[in-house]
Amino acid sequence: MKKSIAHVPWFYLLLTFYPLLFLWAVNISEMDPGVVIRPFLFTLVGSAVLYGILYLVFRNVVKAALIGSLLLIAFFSYGHIYYAARATPALEILSHHVVLIPIYIIILGVGVWGIFRIKNYDKYTLYLNAASLVLVLLQVVELSYAYISSAYAASQPVKVQSGLRLTTNLKDMPDIYVIVLDTYMRSDALKQDLGYDNSPFINQLTQMGFYVANCSHPNYTFTYASISALLNMRYIPKSYTNDVWSEFSDSGFWSILKNDEVRQQLKSVGYKTVAFQEEYPLLEFDNSDVLIGTSHPTINSSYLYPFEVMYRQSTAAIILSALDPNGKIAHYFQRKSGNQDTASTDLSGLTGGNKDFVATHVISTQFILDHITDVPAIAGPKFTYVHLFIPHYPYVFGPDGEIMTDPGYYGGERGSAVNAAYEDKGYVNQVQYIDQRILPILKTVISNSKNPPIIILMGDHGLSGTNRPTDLLAYYLPGNGNAKLYPTISPVNSFRLIFNEYFGADYPLLPDKTYINDTTTIPDAYPNCAP
């Protein structure tokens, strides 16, 4: 009995799910676990059908499993090889389906020929079972460790640097908003590097009472660290001295983002916390008192979620996208399904392999923009965090909010532009769109608030090169708050200043620096702000 179990070809089932588990583990911080359900079901059904067909043909359990495994390896590796070839000049010839497909057919033919020459399957079955089990267990352990360590990190108490106290009755305290426009660079960098002058937008902010820091800069040049510095009011090396920068893991960021000092301090004096469902779970504060969103991933959504798009693009399914570049077949099935997701804009014109990812991005972005103005109606003082992935790619919005149907704006890796020309134009388009969209939202939030609110409107970093360490940073501080601001302020000092001014705290201001690693800072490269 033991021998029969040991020689059952379990490797087929294990190899079926290994690619999905591997991709999940690599992208764990950027996805909701719920998005794994549909790929899991698709993979299970597909592999079962494949095995059934092979068994009916060959009438041999192990032979069917061996040939099926070979086909699965080919299917799940195709996209990886294709995109690796596109990124490697020496392998560029392999980035054409007309070249790569015949190579795969030859390899599969040789593999099947080799399987038929095997005389004793038992030995191979045992080895393949052991190897595939190890591969799967490694991914399961990695996923389990990541989720357990993240949950533990998020449960740890915050080390408060300075106590807060209410300077007036709680009901008279201001609501606080942080609105992040991801990748929005500073005005001088935008004009010098991309030739776009957003001074009308800056002037309107100023007329509304905002202070715009004209030499602002992020404390770090990537999102997680930049927002961590803002919400923990300290630099990462200072707050986590046991971590080496190169080893600072997603679970480390999970701790300081999900359990940040700003929200914990405000909760301690009676504030509610409000957040929106985000495209990336690490930036979604799902432990807030109020979480506003469209819903978590559902199995009946007619659009693919970003992880599903990535999963599809890692497989031979990308051949279907090449055969149907305009997505006519996909649009047909979406119409027939009768279950299309709703959005305020017609998305039928989206084309290319990233169209599903882009569609979910549009739906999420428009939902958040449509519902920020609902927040003032929530009773009591509240801290609200809003993170909009715009002007960050995908560059799907035109200057007036129209949907760009040219896939050059979002047909690159993970929805990026296909080249620099599309990136520059797409970025400016989205700056123009969000400028005109966010201004009336800010006006409505201010006018509908019971007490004049505190608002931070900011970018987390710039786009690339010398503008990467620049950001939009504007403050709406009621009373005398603006008098304490200065042109070179950075996010790390934002709440130090706010807490000192409005909550009687005693935070010293830190040096305003931009780090590119744990010890190296970078100076401002633009003439009006260069040291």
Coordinates of C-alpha atoms in Angstrom, one line a residue:
M1 CA 0.0 0.0 0.0
K2 CA 2.8 2.4 0.9
K3 CA 4.5 1.7 -2.3
S4 CA 1.4 2.3 -4.4
I5 CA 0.8 5.7 -2.7
A6 CA 4.5 6.7 -3.1
H7 CA 4.3 5.9 -6.8
V8 CA 1.1 7.7 -7.5
P9 CA 2.0 10.7 -9.8
W10 CA 1.2 13.4 -7.3
F11 CA 3.8 15.5 -9.0
Y12 CA 1.2 16.4 -11.7
L13 CA -1.1 18.0 -9.2
L14 CA 1.8 19.7 -7.4
L15 CA 3.3 21.1 -10.6
T16 CA -0.1 22.4 -11.6
F17 CA -0.2 24.8 -8.7
Y18 CA 3.5 25.6 -8.2
P19 CA 3.5 28.5 -10.8
L20 CA 0.5 30.2 -9.1
L21 CA 2.0 29.8 -5.6
F22 CA 5.4 31.2 -6.9
L23 CA 3.8 34.3 -8.5
W24 CA 1.6 34.8 -5.4
A25 CA 4.7 34.7 -3.1
V26 CA 6.6 37.1 -5.2
N27 CA 3.7 39.7 -5.3
I28 CA 2.2 39.1 -1.9
S29 CA 2.5 42.7 -0.8
E30 CA 0.7 44.0 -3.9
M31 CA -2.4 41.9 -4.0
D32 CA -5.5 40.9 -2.1
P33 CA -5.5 37.1 -1.4
G34 CA -9.0 37.0 -2.9
V35 CA -7.6 37.5 -6.4
V36 CA -6.1 34.0 -6.3
I37 CA -9.5 32.3 -6.4
R38 CA -10.2 32.5 -10.1
P39 CA -6.7 31.6 -11.3
F40 CA -6.8 28.7 -8.8
L41 CA -10.1 27.4 -10.3
F42 CA -9.0 28.0 -13.8
T43 CA -5.7 26.1 -13.2
L44 CA -7.5 23.2 -11.4
V45 CA -10.2 22.7 -14.1
G46 CA -7.7 23.1 -17.0
S47 CA -5.2 20.7 -15.6
A48 CA -7.9 18.2 -14.8
V49 CA -9.3 18.3 -18.3
L50 CA -5.8 18.0 -19.8
Y51 CA -5.1 15.0 -17.6
G52 CA -8.4 13.4 -18.5
I53 CA -7.7 13.7 -22.2
L54 CA -4.2 12.4 -21.9
Y55 CA -5.4 9.4 -19.9
L56 CA -8.0 8.5 -22.4
V57 CA -5.4 8.6 -25.1
F58 CA -2.6 6.7 -23.4
R59 CA -4.5 4.6 -20.8
N60 CA -1.6 4.9 -18.5
V61 CA -1.7 7.0 -15.3
V62 CA 2.0 7.8 -15.0
K63 CA 2.5 8.4 -18.7
A64 CA -0.4 10.8 -18.8
A65 CA 1.0 12.6 -15.8
L66 CA 4.5 12.9 -17.3
I67 CA 3.3 14.2 -20.6
G68 CA 0.8 16.5 -18.9
S69 CA 3.5 17.9 -16.6
L70 CA 5.7 18.6 -19.6
L71 CA 2.8 20.5 -21.3
L72 CA 2.1 22.4 -18.0
I73 CA 5.8 23.4 -17.7
A74 CA 5.7 24.6 -21.3
F75 CA 2.5 26.5 -20.8
F76 CA 3.5 28.2 -17.6
S77 CA 7.1 29.1 -18.7
Y78 CA 6.2 30.5 -22.1
G79 CA 5.4 34.1 -20.9
H80 CA 8.5 34.2 -18.6
I81 CA 10.7 33.3 -21.5
Y82 CA 9.0 35.6 -23.9
Y83 CA 9.3 38.7 -21.7
A84 CA 12.8 37.8 -20.6
A85 CA 13.8 37.7 -24.3
R86 CA 12.2 41.1 -24.9
A87 CA 14.2 42.5 -22.0
T88 CA 17.5 41.0 -23.2
P89 CA 19.0 42.3 -26.4
A90 CA 21.1 39.2 -27.0
L91 CA 17.9 37.1 -26.9
E92 CA 15.7 39.5 -28.9
I93 CA 15.1 37.0 -31.6
L94 CA 13.1 34.8 -29.1
S95 CA 10.7 37.7 -28.4
H96 CA 8.8 36.8 -31.6
H97 CA 6.0 34.2 -31.3
V98 CA 6.8 32.9 -34.8
V99 CA 10.3 31.9 -33.5
L100 CA 9.5 30.9 -30.0
I101 CA 6.5 28.7 -30.7
P102 CA 8.4 26.3 -33.1
I103 CA 11.2 26.0 -30.5
Y104 CA 8.7 25.0 -27.9
I105 CA 7.1 22.5 -30.2
I106 CA 10.5 20.9 -30.9
I107 CA 11.3 20.7 -27.2
L108 CA 7.9 19.2 -26.4
G109 CA 8.3 16.7 -29.2
V110 CA 11.7 15.6 -27.9
G111 CA 10.3 15.4 -24.4
V112 CA 7.3 13.3 -25.4
W113 CA 9.7 11.0 -27.4
G114 CA 11.9 10.6 -24.3
I115 CA 8.9 9.8 -22.1
F116 CA 7.9 7.0 -24.5
R117 CA 11.4 5.5 -24.2
I118 CA 11.2 5.2 -20.4
K119 CA 10.9 1.5 -19.4
N120 CA 10.4 1.9 -15.6
Y121 CA 8.2 4.8 -14.5
D122 CA 8.4 4.0 -10.8
K123 CA 11.8 5.5 -10.2
Y124 CA 11.0 8.7 -12.0
T125 CA 7.6 9.0 -10.3
L126 CA 9.3 8.8 -6.9
Y127 CA 11.9 11.5 -7.7
L128 CA 9.4 13.8 -9.3
N129 CA 7.0 13.5 -6.4
A130 CA 9.8 14.4 -3.9
A131 CA 11.1 17.3 -6.0
S132 CA 7.7 18.9 -6.7
L133 CA 6.6 18.5 -3.1
V134 CA 9.7 20.4 -1.9
L135 CA 9.0 23.2 -4.5
V136 CA 5.4 23.6 -3.3
L137 CA 6.3 23.4 0.4
L138 CA 8.9 26.1 0.0
Q139 CA 6.2 28.4 -1.5
V140 CA 3.6 27.5 1.1
V141 CA 6.1 28.2 3.9
E142 CA 7.1 31.5 2.4
L143 CA 3.5 32.6 2.0
S144 CA 2.6 31.4 5.6
Y145 CA 5.6 33.2 7.0
A146 CA 4.8 36.4 5.2
Y147 CA 1.2 36.5 6.3
I148 CA 1.9 35.5 9.9
S149 CA 4.8 38.0 10.3
S150 CA 2.8 40.7 8.7
A151 CA -0.1 40.1 11.1
Y152 CA 2.3 40.0 14.0
A153 CA 4.0 43.2 12.9
A154 CA 0.8 45.1 12.5
S155 CA -0.3 44.1 16.1
Q156 CA 2.8 45.5 17.7
P157 CA 2.3 48.7 19.8
V158 CA 3.6 52.0 18.4
K159 CA 6.5 53.7 20.3
V160 CA 5.0 57.2 20.7
Q161 CA 7.6 60.0 20.5
S162 CA 5.5 62.7 22.1
G163 CA 2.1 62.8 23.7
L164 CA -0.9 64.6 22.1
R165 CA -3.6 66.5 23.9
L166 CA -6.8 68.2 22.7
T167 CA -6.4 72.0 22.7
T168 CA -10.2 72.4 22.6
N169 CA -13.3 70.1 22.8
L170 CA -13.0 67.1 20.6
K171 CA -16.1 68.1 18.5
D172 CA -14.4 71.3 17.6
M173 CA -11.2 69.7 16.3
P174 CA -10.5 69.7 12.6
D175 CA -10.8 66.7 10.3
I176 CA -7.5 65.7 8.8
Y177 CA -7.0 64.6 5.2
V178 CA -3.9 63.1 3.5
I179 CA -4.4 62.9 -0.3
V180 CA -1.5 61.3 -2.2
L181 CA -1.2 61.8 -5.9
D182 CA 1.2 59.1 -6.7
T183 CA 4.3 60.2 -8.7
Y184 CA 3.3 63.9 -8.9
M185 CA 6.6 65.8 -9.2
R186 CA 7.3 69.4 -8.2
S187 CA 6.3 72.2 -10.5
D188 CA 9.8 73.4 -11.5
A189 CA 10.8 69.8 -12.3
L190 CA 7.6 69.3 -14.3
K191 CA 8.3 72.5 -16.4
Q192 CA 12.0 71.9 -16.9
D193 CA 11.9 68.2 -17.7
L194 CA 8.5 67.7 -19.4
G195 CA 7.8 71.3 -20.6
Y196 CA 4.5 71.5 -18.8
D197 CA 3.6 74.5 -16.7
N198 CA 1.1 73.7 -13.9
S199 CA 1.3 77.2 -12.3
P200 CA -2.5 77.7 -12.9
F201 CA -3.1 74.7 -10.7
I202 CA -0.6 75.9 -8.0
N203 CA -2.1 79.4 -8.2
Q204 CA -5.6 78.1 -7.6
L205 CA -4.4 76.1 -4.6
T206 CA -2.8 79.2 -3.2
Q207 CA -6.0 81.2 -3.7
M208 CA -7.9 78.5 -1.8
G209 CA -5.6 79.0 1.2
F210 CA -3.1 76.3 0.6
Y211 CA 0.6 76.8 1.2
V212 CA 2.6 75.1 -1.6
A213 CA 6.2 74.3 -0.7
N214 CA 8.1 75.3 -3.8
C215 CA 11.3 73.4 -2.9
S216 CA 9.6 70.3 -1.3
H217 CA 11.1 66.9 -1.7
P218 CA 10.2 63.4 -0.6
N219 CA 12.2 61.7 2.1
Y220 CA 12.6 58.6 0.0
T221 CA 12.2 57.9 -3.7
F222 CA 9.8 55.0 -3.6
T223 CA 6.3 54.9 -2.3
Y224 CA 6.3 52.6 0.8
A225 CA 9.3 54.4 2.4
S226 CA 8.0 57.8 1.5
I227 CA 4.6 57.2 3.1
S228 CA 6.2 55.5 6.0
A229 CA 8.3 58.6 6.8
L230 CA 5.1 60.8 6.5
L231 CA 2.9 58.7 8.8
N232 CA 5.6 57.7 11.3
M233 CA 7.3 61.2 11.4
R234 CA 10.8 59.7 11.2
Y235 CA 13.3 58.3 8.9
I236 CA 13.2 54.5 8.5
P237 CA 16.9 53.9 9.6
K238 CA 16.1 55.7 12.8
S239 CA 12.9 53.9 13.6
Y240 CA 14.1 50.4 12.6
T241 CA 17.8 50.4 13.5
N242 CA 18.0 46.6 13.4
D243 CA 17.1 46.5 9.7
V244 CA 19.6 46.9 6.9
W245 CA 18.1 48.8 4.0
S246 CA 18.7 46.1 1.5
E247 CA 17.0 43.6 3.7
F248 CA 14.0 45.8 4.7
S249 CA 11.2 43.5 3.7
D250 CA 7.6 44.0 2.9
S251 CA 6.7 42.7 6.3
G252 CA 8.8 45.5 7.8
F253 CA 6.9 48.1 5.8
W254 CA 3.6 46.3 6.7
S255 CA 4.4 47.0 10.3
I256 CA 5.1 50.7 10.0
L257 CA 2.3 51.4 7.4
K258 CA -0.5 49.4 9.0
N259 CA 0.4 50.5 12.5
D260 CA 1.7 54.0 12.0
E261 CA 2.3 56.6 14.7
V262 CA 0.1 59.3 13.2
R263 CA -3.1 57.2 13.2
Q264 CA -2.4 55.7 16.6
Q265 CA -1.8 59.1 18.1
L266 CA -5.0 60.5 16.6
K267 CA -7.0 57.5 17.8
S268 CA -5.7 58.1 21.3
V269 CA -7.4 61.4 21.5
G270 CA -10.7 60.2 19.9
Y271 CA -10.3 60.5 16.2
K272 CA -11.8 58.0 13.8
T273 CA -9.7 56.8 10.9
V274 CA -11.1 56.6 7.3
A275 CA -9.5 55.0 4.3
F276 CA -10.4 53.8 0.8
Q277 CA -9.9 50.4 -0.8
E278 CA -6.6 50.6 -2.7
E279 CA -5.2 48.8 -5.7
Y280 CA -2.2 47.7 -3.6
P281 CA -3.0 46.1 -0.2
L282 CA 0.1 47.4 1.5
L283 CA -1.3 50.9 1.1
E284 CA -4.8 50.0 2.0
F285 CA -5.5 50.7 5.7
D286 CA -8.0 48.0 6.2
N287 CA -7.7 48.3 10.0
S288 CA -9.4 51.8 9.8
D289 CA -12.7 52.5 11.5
V290 CA -14.3 53.2 8.1
L291 CA -13.1 51.5 4.9
I292 CA -14.8 52.8 1.7
G293 CA -14.5 50.7 -1.4
T294 CA -16.1 49.0 -4.4
S295 CA -15.7 45.6 -2.8
H296 CA -12.9 43.0 -2.5
P297 CA -12.2 40.8 -5.5
T298 CA -15.2 38.7 -6.6
I299 CA -15.3 35.6 -8.8
N300 CA -17.9 37.1 -11.1
S301 CA -16.1 40.3 -12.1
S302 CA -16.0 40.6 -15.9
Y303 CA -12.5 42.3 -15.7
L304 CA -9.3 40.7 -14.7
Y305 CA -7.5 41.9 -11.6
P306 CA -3.8 43.0 -11.9
F307 CA -2.6 39.7 -10.4
E308 CA -4.7 37.7 -12.9
V309 CA -3.3 39.8 -15.8
M310 CA 0.2 39.1 -14.5
Y311 CA -0.6 35.4 -14.2
R312 CA -2.0 35.2 -17.7
Q313 CA 1.0 37.1 -19.1
S314 CA 3.4 34.6 -17.5
T315 CA 1.8 31.8 -19.5
A316 CA 1.3 30.8 -23.2
A317 CA -2.0 32.5 -23.0
I318 CA -0.3 35.6 -24.2
I319 CA -0.4 34.0 -27.7
L320 CA -4.1 34.6 -27.6
S321 CA -3.6 38.3 -27.0
A322 CA -1.3 38.4 -30.0
L323 CA -4.0 36.7 -32.1
D324 CA -6.7 39.1 -30.8
P325 CA -4.8 42.4 -30.4
N326 CA -7.9 44.6 -30.3
G327 CA -9.6 42.4 -27.7
K328 CA -12.7 41.8 -29.9
I329 CA -13.2 38.3 -28.6
A330 CA -12.9 39.4 -24.9
H331 CA -15.4 42.3 -25.5
Y332 CA -17.8 39.8 -27.0
F333 CA -17.7 37.5 -24.0
Q334 CA -18.0 40.5 -21.6
R335 CA -21.1 41.7 -23.3
K336 CA -22.6 38.2 -23.3
S337 CA -21.8 37.7 -19.6
G338 CA -24.3 40.4 -18.7
N339 CA -22.2 41.1 -15.7
Q340 CA -19.9 44.0 -16.6
D341 CA -18.5 46.0 -13.8
T342 CA -19.8 49.6 -13.8
A343 CA -17.6 52.6 -14.3
S344 CA -18.4 56.3 -15.0
T345 CA -16.6 56.0 -18.3
D346 CA -17.0 53.7 -21.3
L347 CA -14.1 51.2 -21.2
S348 CA -14.9 49.3 -24.3
G349 CA -12.2 51.1 -26.3
L350 CA -9.4 49.7 -24.2
T351 CA -7.1 47.4 -26.1
G352 CA -4.0 45.4 -25.7
G353 CA -2.8 42.8 -23.2
N354 CA -3.1 45.1 -20.2
K355 CA -6.7 46.3 -20.9
D356 CA -8.2 44.3 -17.9
F357 CA -5.6 45.7 -15.5
V358 CA -6.2 49.2 -16.8
A359 CA -10.0 48.8 -16.5
T360 CA -9.8 47.9 -12.8
H361 CA -7.4 50.9 -12.3
V362 CA -9.9 53.2 -14.0
I363 CA -12.8 51.8 -11.9
S364 CA -10.8 52.2 -8.6
T365 CA -9.5 55.7 -9.4
Q366 CA -12.9 57.0 -10.4
F367 CA -14.6 55.5 -7.4
I368 CA -12.2 57.1 -5.0
L369 CA -12.5 60.5 -6.8
D370 CA -16.3 60.3 -6.8
H371 CA -16.5 59.5 -3.0
I372 CA -13.9 61.7 -1.3
T373 CA -16.5 64.3 -0.9
D374 CA -18.7 61.8 1.1
V375 CA -16.2 61.8 4.0
P376 CA -17.2 65.2 5.7
A377 CA -20.6 63.7 6.4
I378 CA -19.1 61.0 8.6
A379 CA -19.8 62.0 12.2
G380 CA -17.0 63.1 14.5
P381 CA -13.4 64.2 13.9
K382 CA -11.6 61.9 11.6
F383 CA -8.3 61.2 9.9
T384 CA -8.7 60.2 6.2
Y385 CA -6.0 58.7 4.0
V386 CA -6.5 58.7 0.2
H387 CA -3.9 57.3 -2.2
L388 CA -4.6 57.8 -5.9
F389 CA -2.3 56.1 -8.4
I390 CA -2.3 59.1 -10.7
P391 CA -0.3 60.6 -12.5
H392 CA 1.4 57.2 -11.9
Y393 CA 1.0 54.8 -14.9
P394 CA -1.1 53.3 -16.5
Y395 CA -1.5 56.5 -18.5
V396 CA -5.0 55.8 -19.4
F397 CA -6.6 59.2 -18.7
G398 CA -6.4 62.0 -21.2
P399 CA -6.2 65.7 -20.2
D400 CA -10.0 65.9 -19.8
G401 CA -10.5 62.4 -18.3
E402 CA -11.2 60.7 -21.6
I403 CA -9.9 57.1 -21.9
M404 CA -6.9 56.8 -24.1
T405 CA -7.5 53.9 -26.5
D406 CA -3.9 53.8 -27.8
P407 CA -2.2 50.8 -25.9
G408 CA 1.1 52.6 -26.3
Y409 CA 0.2 54.5 -23.2
Y410 CA -0.3 51.4 -21.1
G411 CA 0.9 48.4 -23.1
G412 CA 4.3 48.0 -21.4
E413 CA 5.3 45.9 -18.4
R414 CA 2.6 46.1 -15.6
G415 CA 0.7 48.8 -17.5
S416 CA 3.5 51.2 -18.1
A417 CA 4.0 53.1 -21.4
V418 CA 5.8 51.3 -24.2
N419 CA 8.4 54.0 -24.6
A420 CA 9.7 57.3 -23.3
A421 CA 7.6 59.4 -25.7
Y422 CA 4.4 57.8 -24.6
E423 CA 5.4 58.0 -21.0
D424 CA 6.1 61.8 -21.1
K425 CA 2.9 62.5 -23.0
G426 CA 0.8 60.2 -20.8
Y427 CA 2.2 61.6 -17.6
V428 CA 1.4 65.2 -18.6
N429 CA -2.0 64.1 -19.7
Q430 CA -2.7 62.7 -16.3
V431 CA -1.3 65.7 -14.5
Q432 CA -3.7 67.9 -16.4
Y433 CA -6.6 65.6 -15.6
I434 CA -6.0 65.2 -11.9
D435 CA -5.3 69.0 -11.6
Q436 CA -8.8 69.8 -12.9
R437 CA -10.5 66.9 -11.0
I438 CA -9.0 67.4 -7.6
L439 CA -9.6 71.2 -7.2
P440 CA -13.4 71.0 -7.0
I441 CA -13.1 68.0 -4.6
L442 CA -10.9 70.0 -2.3
K443 CA -13.3 73.0 -2.4
T444 CA -16.2 70.7 -1.6
V445 CA -14.4 69.0 1.3
I446 CA -13.5 72.4 2.8
S447 CA -17.0 73.9 2.4
N448 CA -18.8 70.8 3.7
S449 CA -16.6 70.4 6.8
K450 CA -18.1 71.4 10.1
N451 CA -14.7 72.9 11.2
P452 CA -12.0 74.1 8.7
P453 CA -10.1 70.9 7.9
I454 CA -6.3 70.1 7.8
I455 CA -5.4 68.9 4.3
I456 CA -2.1 67.6 3.0
L457 CA -2.0 67.2 -0.8
M458 CA 1.2 65.6 -1.9
G459 CA 3.1 63.4 -4.3
D460 CA 5.1 60.6 -2.9
H461 CA 8.0 61.1 -5.3
G462 CA 8.6 62.2 -8.9
L463 CA 8.8 60.3 -12.1
S464 CA 12.4 59.4 -13.0
G465 CA 16.0 60.7 -13.0
T466 CA 16.6 64.1 -11.4
N467 CA 12.9 64.8 -10.9
R468 CA 12.4 61.5 -8.9
P469 CA 13.5 63.2 -5.6
T470 CA 10.9 66.0 -6.0
D471 CA 7.2 66.1 -5.1
L472 CA 4.1 68.2 -4.9
L473 CA 3.5 69.2 -1.3
A474 CA 0.7 71.5 -0.4
Y475 CA -0.9 72.2 3.0
Y476 CA -4.3 73.6 4.0
L477 CA -3.8 74.6 7.7
P478 CA -6.6 76.6 9.4
G479 CA -5.7 79.4 11.7
N480 CA -2.1 80.4 11.9
G481 CA -0.7 77.0 10.7
N482 CA 0.7 78.2 7.4
A483 CA 3.0 80.6 9.2
K484 CA 5.0 77.7 10.5
L485 CA 5.6 76.2 7.0
Y486 CA 8.7 76.7 4.9
P487 CA 9.7 76.1 1.2
T488 CA 12.0 73.1 1.8
I489 CA 9.7 71.2 4.2
S490 CA 9.4 67.4 3.6
P491 CA 6.8 64.8 4.5
V492 CA 8.7 63.6 7.6
N493 CA 8.1 67.0 9.3
S494 CA 4.4 67.4 8.2
F495 CA 2.7 65.9 11.2
R496 CA 5.5 67.0 13.6
L497 CA 4.5 70.5 12.8
I498 CA 0.7 69.8 12.7
F499 CA 0.8 67.9 16.0
N500 CA 2.8 70.7 17.6
E501 CA 0.5 73.4 16.3
Y502 CA -2.9 71.8 16.9
F503 CA -2.5 69.1 19.5
G504 CA 0.0 70.6 22.0
A505 CA 2.8 68.1 21.2
D506 CA 6.5 68.8 21.4
Y507 CA 8.1 67.2 18.3
P508 CA 11.4 68.7 17.2
L509 CA 11.6 69.2 13.5
L510 CA 14.1 66.8 11.7
P511 CA 16.5 67.7 8.9
D512 CA 14.7 67.6 5.6
K513 CA 16.6 65.1 3.5
T514 CA 16.0 62.7 0.6
Y515 CA 17.5 59.3 1.1
I516 CA 18.4 56.9 -1.8
N517 CA 19.5 54.2 0.6
D518 CA 20.0 53.9 4.3
T519 CA 22.9 56.4 4.5
T520 CA 23.1 58.3 1.2
T521 CA 21.1 61.5 0.6
I522 CA 20.7 63.3 -2.7
P523 CA 20.8 67.1 -3.1
D524 CA 18.2 69.0 -5.1
A525 CA 19.1 69.3 -8.8
Y526 CA 16.9 72.2 -9.8
P527 CA 18.3 75.8 -9.9
N528 CA 15.7 77.5 -7.7
C529 CA 16.1 74.9 -5.0
A530 CA 19.7 73.7 -5.3
P531 CA 21.7 74.1 -2.1

